[in-house]
Short mmCIF file of C-alpha atoms and ligand atoms in Angstrom, two decimals:
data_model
loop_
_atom_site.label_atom_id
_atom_site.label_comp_id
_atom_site.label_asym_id
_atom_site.label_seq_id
_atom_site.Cartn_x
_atom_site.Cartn_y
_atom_site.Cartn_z
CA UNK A 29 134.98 141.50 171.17
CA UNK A 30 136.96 144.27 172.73
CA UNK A 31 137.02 147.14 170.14
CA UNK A 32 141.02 147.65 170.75
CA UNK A 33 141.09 151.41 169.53
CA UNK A 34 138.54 151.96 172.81
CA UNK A 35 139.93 152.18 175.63
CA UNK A 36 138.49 150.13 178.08
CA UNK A 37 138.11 150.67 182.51
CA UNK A 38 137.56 153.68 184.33
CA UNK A 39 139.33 157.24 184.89
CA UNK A 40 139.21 157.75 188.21
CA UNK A 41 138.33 161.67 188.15
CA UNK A 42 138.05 164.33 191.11
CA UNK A 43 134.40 163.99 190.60
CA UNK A 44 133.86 160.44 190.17
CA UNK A 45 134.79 157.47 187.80
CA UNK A 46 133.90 157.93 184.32
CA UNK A 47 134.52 154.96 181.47
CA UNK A 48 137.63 155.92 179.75
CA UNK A 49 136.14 155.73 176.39
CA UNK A 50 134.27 158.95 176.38
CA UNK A 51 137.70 160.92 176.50
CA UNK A 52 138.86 162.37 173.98
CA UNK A 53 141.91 164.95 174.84
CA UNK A 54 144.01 164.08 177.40
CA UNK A 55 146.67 166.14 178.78
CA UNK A 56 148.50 163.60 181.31
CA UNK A 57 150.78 165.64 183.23
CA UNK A 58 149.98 169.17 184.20
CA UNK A 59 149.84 171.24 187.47
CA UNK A 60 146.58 173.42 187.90
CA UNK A 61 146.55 174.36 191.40
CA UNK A 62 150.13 173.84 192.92
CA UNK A 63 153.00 175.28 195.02
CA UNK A 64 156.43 174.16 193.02
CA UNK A 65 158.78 176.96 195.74
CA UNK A 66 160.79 174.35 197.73
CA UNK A 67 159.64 175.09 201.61
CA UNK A 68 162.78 176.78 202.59
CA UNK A 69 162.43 179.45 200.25
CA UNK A 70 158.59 179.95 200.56
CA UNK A 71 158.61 183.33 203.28
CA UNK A 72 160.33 185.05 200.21
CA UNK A 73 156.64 186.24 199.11
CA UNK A 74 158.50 189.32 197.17
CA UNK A 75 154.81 189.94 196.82
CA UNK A 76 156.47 190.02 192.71
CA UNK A 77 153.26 191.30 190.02
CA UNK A 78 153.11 189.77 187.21
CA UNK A 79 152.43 192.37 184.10
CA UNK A 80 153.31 193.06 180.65
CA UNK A 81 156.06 194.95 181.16
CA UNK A 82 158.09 191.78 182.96
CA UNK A 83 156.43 188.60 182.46
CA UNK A 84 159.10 187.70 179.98
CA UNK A 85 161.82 187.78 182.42
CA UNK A 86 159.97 186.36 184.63
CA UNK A 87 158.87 183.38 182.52
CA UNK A 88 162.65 183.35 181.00
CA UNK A 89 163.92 182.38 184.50
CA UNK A 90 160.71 180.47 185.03
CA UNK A 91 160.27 179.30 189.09
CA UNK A 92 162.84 181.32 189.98
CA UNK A 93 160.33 184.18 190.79
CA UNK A 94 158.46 182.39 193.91
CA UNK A 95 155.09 184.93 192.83
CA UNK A 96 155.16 182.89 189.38
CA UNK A 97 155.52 178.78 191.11
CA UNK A 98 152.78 179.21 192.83
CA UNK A 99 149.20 178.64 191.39
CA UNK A 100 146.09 178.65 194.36
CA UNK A 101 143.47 180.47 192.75
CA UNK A 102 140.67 178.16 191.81
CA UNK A 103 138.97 180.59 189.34
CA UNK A 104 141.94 181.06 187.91
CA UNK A 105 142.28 176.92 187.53
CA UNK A 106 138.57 176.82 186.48
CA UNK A 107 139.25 179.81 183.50
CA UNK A 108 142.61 178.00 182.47
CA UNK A 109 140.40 174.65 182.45
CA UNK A 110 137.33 176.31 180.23
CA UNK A 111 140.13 177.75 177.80
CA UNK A 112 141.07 174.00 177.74
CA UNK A 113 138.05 172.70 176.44
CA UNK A 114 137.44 175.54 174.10
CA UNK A 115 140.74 173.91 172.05
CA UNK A 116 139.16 170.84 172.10
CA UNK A 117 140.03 168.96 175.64
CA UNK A 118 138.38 167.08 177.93
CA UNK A 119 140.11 165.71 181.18
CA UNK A 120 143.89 167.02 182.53
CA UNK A 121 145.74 165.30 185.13
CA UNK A 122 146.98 167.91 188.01
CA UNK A 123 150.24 165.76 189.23
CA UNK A 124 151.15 168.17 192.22
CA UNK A 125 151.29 165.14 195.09
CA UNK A 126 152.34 165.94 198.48
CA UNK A 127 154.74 168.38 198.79
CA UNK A 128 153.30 170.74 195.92
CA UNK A 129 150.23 172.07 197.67
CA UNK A 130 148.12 169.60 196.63
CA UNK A 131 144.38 171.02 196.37
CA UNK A 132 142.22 168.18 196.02
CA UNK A 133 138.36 170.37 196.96
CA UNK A 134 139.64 173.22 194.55
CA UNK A 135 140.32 170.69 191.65
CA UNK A 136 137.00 169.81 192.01
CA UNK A 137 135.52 173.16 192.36
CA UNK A 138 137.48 174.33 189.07
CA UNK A 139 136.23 170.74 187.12
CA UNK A 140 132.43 171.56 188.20
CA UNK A 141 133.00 175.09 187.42
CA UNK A 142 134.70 174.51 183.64
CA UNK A 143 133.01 171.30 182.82
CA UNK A 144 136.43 169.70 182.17
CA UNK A 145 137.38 166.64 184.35
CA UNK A 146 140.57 166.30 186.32
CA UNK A 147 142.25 163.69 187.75
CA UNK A 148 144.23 164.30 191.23
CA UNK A 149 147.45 162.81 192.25
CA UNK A 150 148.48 160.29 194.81
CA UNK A 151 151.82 160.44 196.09
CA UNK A 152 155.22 162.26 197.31
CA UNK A 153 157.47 164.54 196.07
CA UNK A 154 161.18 164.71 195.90
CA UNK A 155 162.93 164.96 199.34
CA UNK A 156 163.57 168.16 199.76
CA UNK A 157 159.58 169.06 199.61
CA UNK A 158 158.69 166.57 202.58
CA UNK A 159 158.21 167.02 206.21
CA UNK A 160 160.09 164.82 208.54
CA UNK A 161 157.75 162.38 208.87
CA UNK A 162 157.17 161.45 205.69
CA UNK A 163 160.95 161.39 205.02
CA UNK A 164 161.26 158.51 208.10
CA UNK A 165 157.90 156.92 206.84
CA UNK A 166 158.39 153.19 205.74
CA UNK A 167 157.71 151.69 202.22
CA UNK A 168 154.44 150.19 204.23
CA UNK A 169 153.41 153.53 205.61
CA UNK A 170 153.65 154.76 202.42
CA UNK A 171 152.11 152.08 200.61
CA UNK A 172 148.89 152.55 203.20
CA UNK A 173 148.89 156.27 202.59
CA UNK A 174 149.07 156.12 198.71
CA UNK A 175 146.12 153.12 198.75
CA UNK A 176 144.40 155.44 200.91
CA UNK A 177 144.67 158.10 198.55
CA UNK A 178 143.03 156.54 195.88
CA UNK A 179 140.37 154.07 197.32
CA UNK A 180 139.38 156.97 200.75
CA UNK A 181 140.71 160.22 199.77
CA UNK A 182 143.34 162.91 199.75
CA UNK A 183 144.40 165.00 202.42
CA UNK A 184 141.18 164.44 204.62
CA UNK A 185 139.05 164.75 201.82
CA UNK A 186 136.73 162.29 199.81
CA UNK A 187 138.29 163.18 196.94
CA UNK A 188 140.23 160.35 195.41
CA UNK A 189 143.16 160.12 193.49
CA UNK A 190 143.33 158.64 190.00
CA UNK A 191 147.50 158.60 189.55
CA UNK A 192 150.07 157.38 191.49
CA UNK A 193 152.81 160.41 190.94
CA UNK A 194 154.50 162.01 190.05
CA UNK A 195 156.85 160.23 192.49
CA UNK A 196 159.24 163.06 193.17
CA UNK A 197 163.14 161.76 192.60
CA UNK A 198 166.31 163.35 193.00
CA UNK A 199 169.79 161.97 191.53
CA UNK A 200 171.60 160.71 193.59
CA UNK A 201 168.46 159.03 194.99
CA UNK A 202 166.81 159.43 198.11
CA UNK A 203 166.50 156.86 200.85
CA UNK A 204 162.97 157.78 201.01
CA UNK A 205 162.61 158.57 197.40
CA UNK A 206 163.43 155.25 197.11
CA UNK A 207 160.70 153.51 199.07
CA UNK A 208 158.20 155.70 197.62
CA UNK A 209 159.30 154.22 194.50
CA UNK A 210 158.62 150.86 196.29
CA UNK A 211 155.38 151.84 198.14
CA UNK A 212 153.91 153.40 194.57
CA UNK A 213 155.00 150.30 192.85
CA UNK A 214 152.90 148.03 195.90
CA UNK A 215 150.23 150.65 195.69
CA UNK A 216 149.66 150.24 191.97
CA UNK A 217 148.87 146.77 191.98
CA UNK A 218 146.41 146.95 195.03
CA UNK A 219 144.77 149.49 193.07
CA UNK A 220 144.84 149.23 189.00
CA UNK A 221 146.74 152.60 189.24
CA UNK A 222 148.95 153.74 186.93
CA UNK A 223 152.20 154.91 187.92
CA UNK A 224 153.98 158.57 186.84
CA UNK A 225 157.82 159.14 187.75
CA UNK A 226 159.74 162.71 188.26
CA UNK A 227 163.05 160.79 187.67
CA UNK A 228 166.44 162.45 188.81
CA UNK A 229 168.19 164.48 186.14
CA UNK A 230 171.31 162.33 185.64
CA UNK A 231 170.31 160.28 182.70
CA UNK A 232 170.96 156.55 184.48
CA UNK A 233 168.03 157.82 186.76
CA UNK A 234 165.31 157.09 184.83
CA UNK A 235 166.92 152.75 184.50
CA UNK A 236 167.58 152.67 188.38
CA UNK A 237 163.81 153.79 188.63
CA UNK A 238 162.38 151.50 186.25
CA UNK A 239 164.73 148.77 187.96
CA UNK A 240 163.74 149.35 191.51
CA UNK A 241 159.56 149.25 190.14
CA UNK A 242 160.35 146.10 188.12
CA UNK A 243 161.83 144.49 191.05
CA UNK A 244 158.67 145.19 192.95
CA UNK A 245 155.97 143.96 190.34
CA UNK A 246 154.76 146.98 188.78
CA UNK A 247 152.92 146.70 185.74
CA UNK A 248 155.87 148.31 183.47
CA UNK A 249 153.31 149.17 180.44
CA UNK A 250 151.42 151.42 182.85
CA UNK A 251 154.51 153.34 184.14
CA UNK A 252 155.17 156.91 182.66
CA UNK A 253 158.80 158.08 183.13
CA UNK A 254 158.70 162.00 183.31
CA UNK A 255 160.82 164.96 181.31
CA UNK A 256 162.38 163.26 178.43
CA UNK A 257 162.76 167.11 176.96
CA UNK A 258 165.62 167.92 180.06
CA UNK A 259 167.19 164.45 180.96
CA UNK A 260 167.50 163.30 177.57
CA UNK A 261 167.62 166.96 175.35
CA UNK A 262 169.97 165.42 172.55
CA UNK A 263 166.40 163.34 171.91
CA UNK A 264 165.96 159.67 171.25
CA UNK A 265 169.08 158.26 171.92
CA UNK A 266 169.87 154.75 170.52
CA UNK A 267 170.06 150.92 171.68
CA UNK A 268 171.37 150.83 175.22
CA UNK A 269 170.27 154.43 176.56
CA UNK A 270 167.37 157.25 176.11
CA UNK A 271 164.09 157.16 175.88
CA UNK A 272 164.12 154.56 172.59
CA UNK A 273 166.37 152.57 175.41
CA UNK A 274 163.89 152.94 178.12
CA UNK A 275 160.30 152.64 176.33
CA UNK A 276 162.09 149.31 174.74
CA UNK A 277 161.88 148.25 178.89
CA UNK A 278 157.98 148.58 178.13
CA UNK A 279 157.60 151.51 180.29
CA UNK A 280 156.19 155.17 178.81
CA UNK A 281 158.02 157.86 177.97
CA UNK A 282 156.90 161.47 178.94
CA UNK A 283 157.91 165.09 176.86
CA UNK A 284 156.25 167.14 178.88
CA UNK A 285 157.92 170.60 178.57
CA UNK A 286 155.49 171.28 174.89
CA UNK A 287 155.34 175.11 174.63
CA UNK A 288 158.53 175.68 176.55
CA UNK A 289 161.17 177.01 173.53
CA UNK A 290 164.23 178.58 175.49
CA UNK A 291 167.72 177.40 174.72
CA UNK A 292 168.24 175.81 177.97
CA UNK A 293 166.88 174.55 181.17
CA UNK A 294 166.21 176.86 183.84
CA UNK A 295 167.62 174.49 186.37
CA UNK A 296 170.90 173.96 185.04
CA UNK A 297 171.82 176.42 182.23
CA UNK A 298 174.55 173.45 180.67
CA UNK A 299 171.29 171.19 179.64
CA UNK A 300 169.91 172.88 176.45
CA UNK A 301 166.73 171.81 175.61
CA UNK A 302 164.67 170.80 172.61
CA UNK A 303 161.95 172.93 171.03
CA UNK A 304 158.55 171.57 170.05
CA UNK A 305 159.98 170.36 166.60
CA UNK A 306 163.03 168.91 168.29
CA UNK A 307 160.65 167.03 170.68
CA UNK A 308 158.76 165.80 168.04
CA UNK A 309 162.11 164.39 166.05
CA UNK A 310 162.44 162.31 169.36
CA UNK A 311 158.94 161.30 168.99
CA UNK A 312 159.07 160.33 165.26
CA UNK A 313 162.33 158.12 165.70
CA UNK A 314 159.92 156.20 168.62
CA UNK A 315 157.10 155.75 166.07
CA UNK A 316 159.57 154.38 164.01
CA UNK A 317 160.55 152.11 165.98
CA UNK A 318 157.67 150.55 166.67
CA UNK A 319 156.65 152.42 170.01
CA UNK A 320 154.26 154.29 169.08
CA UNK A 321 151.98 153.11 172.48
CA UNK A 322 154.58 154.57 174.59
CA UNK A 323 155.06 157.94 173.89
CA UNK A 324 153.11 160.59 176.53
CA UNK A 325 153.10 164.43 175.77
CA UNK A 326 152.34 167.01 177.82
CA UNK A 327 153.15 170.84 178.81
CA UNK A 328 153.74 170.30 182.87
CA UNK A 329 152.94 173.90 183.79
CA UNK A 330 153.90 174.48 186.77
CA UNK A 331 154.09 178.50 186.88
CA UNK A 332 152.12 181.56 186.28
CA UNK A 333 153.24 182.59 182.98
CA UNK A 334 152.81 179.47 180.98
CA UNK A 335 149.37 180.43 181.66
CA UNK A 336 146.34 182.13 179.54
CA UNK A 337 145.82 184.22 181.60
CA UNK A 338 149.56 185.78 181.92
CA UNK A 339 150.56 185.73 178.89
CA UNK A 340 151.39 182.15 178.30
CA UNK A 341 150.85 179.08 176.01
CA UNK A 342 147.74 177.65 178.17
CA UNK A 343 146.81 174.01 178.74
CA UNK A 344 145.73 173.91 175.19
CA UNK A 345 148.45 174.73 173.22
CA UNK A 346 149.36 171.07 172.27
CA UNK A 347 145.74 170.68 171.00
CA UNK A 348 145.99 174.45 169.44
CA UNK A 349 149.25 174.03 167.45
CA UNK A 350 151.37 170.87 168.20
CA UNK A 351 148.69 168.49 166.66
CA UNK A 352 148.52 170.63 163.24
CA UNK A 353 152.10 171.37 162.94
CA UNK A 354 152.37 166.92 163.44
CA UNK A 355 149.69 166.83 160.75
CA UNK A 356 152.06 169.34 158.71
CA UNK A 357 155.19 167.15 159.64
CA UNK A 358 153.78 164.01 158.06
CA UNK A 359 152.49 162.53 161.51
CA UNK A 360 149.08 160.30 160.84
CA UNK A 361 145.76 161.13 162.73
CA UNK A 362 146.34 157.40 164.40
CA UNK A 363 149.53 159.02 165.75
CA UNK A 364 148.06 161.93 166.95
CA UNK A 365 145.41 159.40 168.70
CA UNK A 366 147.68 157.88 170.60
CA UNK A 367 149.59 160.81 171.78
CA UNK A 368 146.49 162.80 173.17
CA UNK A 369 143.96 159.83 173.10
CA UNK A 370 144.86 156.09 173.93
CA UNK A 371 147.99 156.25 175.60
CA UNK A 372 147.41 158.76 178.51
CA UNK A 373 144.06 156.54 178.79
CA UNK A 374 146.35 153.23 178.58
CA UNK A 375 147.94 154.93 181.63
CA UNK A 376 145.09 156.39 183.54
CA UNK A 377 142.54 153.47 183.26
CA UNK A 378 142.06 151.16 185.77
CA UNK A 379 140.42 148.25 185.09
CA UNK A 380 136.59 148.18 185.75
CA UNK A 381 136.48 144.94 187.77
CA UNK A 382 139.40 146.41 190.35
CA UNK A 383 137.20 149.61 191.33
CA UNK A 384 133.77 148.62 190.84
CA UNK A 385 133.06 145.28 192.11
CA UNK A 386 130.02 143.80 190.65
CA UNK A 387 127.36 142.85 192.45
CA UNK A 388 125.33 139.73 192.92
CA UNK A 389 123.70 138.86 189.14
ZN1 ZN B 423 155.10 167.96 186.98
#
């Protein structure tokens, strides 16, 4: 018998599959080594150091400094990663696809380095981070290219993927954005993929995305629908819309801004958004629902000074100070399990039989 609090298939990691089961800290949905400034605006080096005297301002407007979105030091990756595993982690998924600077050989110069495994990301960005060719490519081009990426390599490399996504999404969608959607979906289930979504920041975006998947087969329970914290910051929401609406659909539901506390959202100052407490009301009112498997957390860094090693939070600060202030809060250690444990695995893992075919007995 299946032991059902083991997670079962393999993580498909930068250096090679590993059985899910010996993981024991997951954070799902970060950026290690990444370029978040949208092409137009990357000559404006501004050459910008980062130092005491104004990496708060800097982190207060977040990646509006282009010196602090960027991230392509792999020492720097491999220190963050070490500090990672000193609070108790073990594998981070680095979701910068194509379009972010993807860095496939320096994710897996930073895991050998730190001894922490990382999984690498197949897919496209929003739009506005593509060249014109992958804007006109076709759901099948894309659907190749995204296969590719997980069974060959990324980017020329051997280096395979273990994610499908984030698929990048804007609101209103994308005509391209929109067969990526398709061509992750078809991708998926050639693969045993999961599936991770960057949905648009209207708040039907995240239904039209689960829609379009659904219409293409994708395995719903292995679909993670990004940034609850920004497109839904008044938190759960009830019957009919918000993340209790959407995880009811079967699909997972991502906070992934954990250590960011500012009043508001640095890319539109109307959206005010929750603190860790606030995100972890949201979370409670799933659990008590009944949905406790499909709740994801994460921190998404995706600048400088959300880092160790200028000044910010780190990769471990979930693991650090989230999980005792949930043990403070009343939340049970199964809880915590499934937030850092089982259900990033549940997402990650594909099924044994789909990567490794067995051989002749
Ligand atoms: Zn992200």
């Amino acid at each position: 018998m299946p032991d059902p609090t083991q997670p079962t298939g393999i993580v498909r990691t930068v250096c090679g599959d590993r059985p899910a089961a010996e993981f024991s800290a997951v954070m799902v949905h970060e950026h290690l080594l990444y370029d978040i400034v949208p092409p137009g605006q990357r000559a404006d080096e501004a050459g910008t150091e980062i130092g005491l005297g104004n990496r708060w301002q800097i982190d207060y407007l977040s990646n509006r400094t282009a010196a602090n979105a960027r991230q392509t030091d792999r020492g720097i990756a491999a220190e963050e990663l070490a500090a990672f595993v000193a609070d108790g982690g073990d594998l981070i998924v680095d979701q910068s696809v194509g379009g972010l600077a993807r860095d496939a050989e320096g994710l897996a110069a930073a895991s050998r380095a730190s001894g922490c495994a990382v999984v690498a990301a197949a897919g496209t960005y929003t739009a506005a981070y593509l060249d014109a060719k992958t804007r006109a490519a076709s759901a099948e081009a894309l659907t190749a290219r995204f296969v590719e990426e997980i069974t060959v390599g990324l980017d020329g490399t051997t280096i395979r993927a273990g994610l499908i996504g984030e698929i990048g999404c804007s609101w209103p969608l994308e005509d391209c954005e929109r067969r990526a959607l398709v061509a992750a979906a078809r991708a998926a289930q050639a693969t045993g993929s999961g599936i991770s979504v960057h949905p648009g920041r209207d708040p039907r975006a995240p239904f039209e995305i689960v829609e379009i998947l659904a219409a293409e087969g994708a395995d719903l329970g292995r679909v993670a629908i990004c940034h609850m914290d920004r497109t839904y910051p008044e938190g759960a929401g009830a019957d009919g819309h918000g993340p209790l609406a959407l995880a009811r659909l079967g699909v997972m539901v991502e906070w992934d801004f954990f250590g960011v506390e500012t009043s508001h959202y640095w890319m539109d100052p109307e959206v005010e958004l929750p603190t860790d407490r606030g995100r972890l009301r949201a979370i409670r009112a799933l659990i008590d629902a009944g949905l406790r498997s499909r709740i994801l957390v994460s921190h998404d860094i995706c600048t400088r000074t959300r880092t160790l090693r200028w000044g910010g939070h780190g990769y471990g600060h979930f693991l650090r100070n989230v999980v005792p202030m949930m043990r403070r809060l009343g939340f049970t250690a199964e809880d915590v399990a499934h937030l850092v444990r089982l259900n990033p695995l549940g997402l990650l893992a594909m099924p044994r039989v789909a990567t490794i075919p067995e051989t002749a007995r």
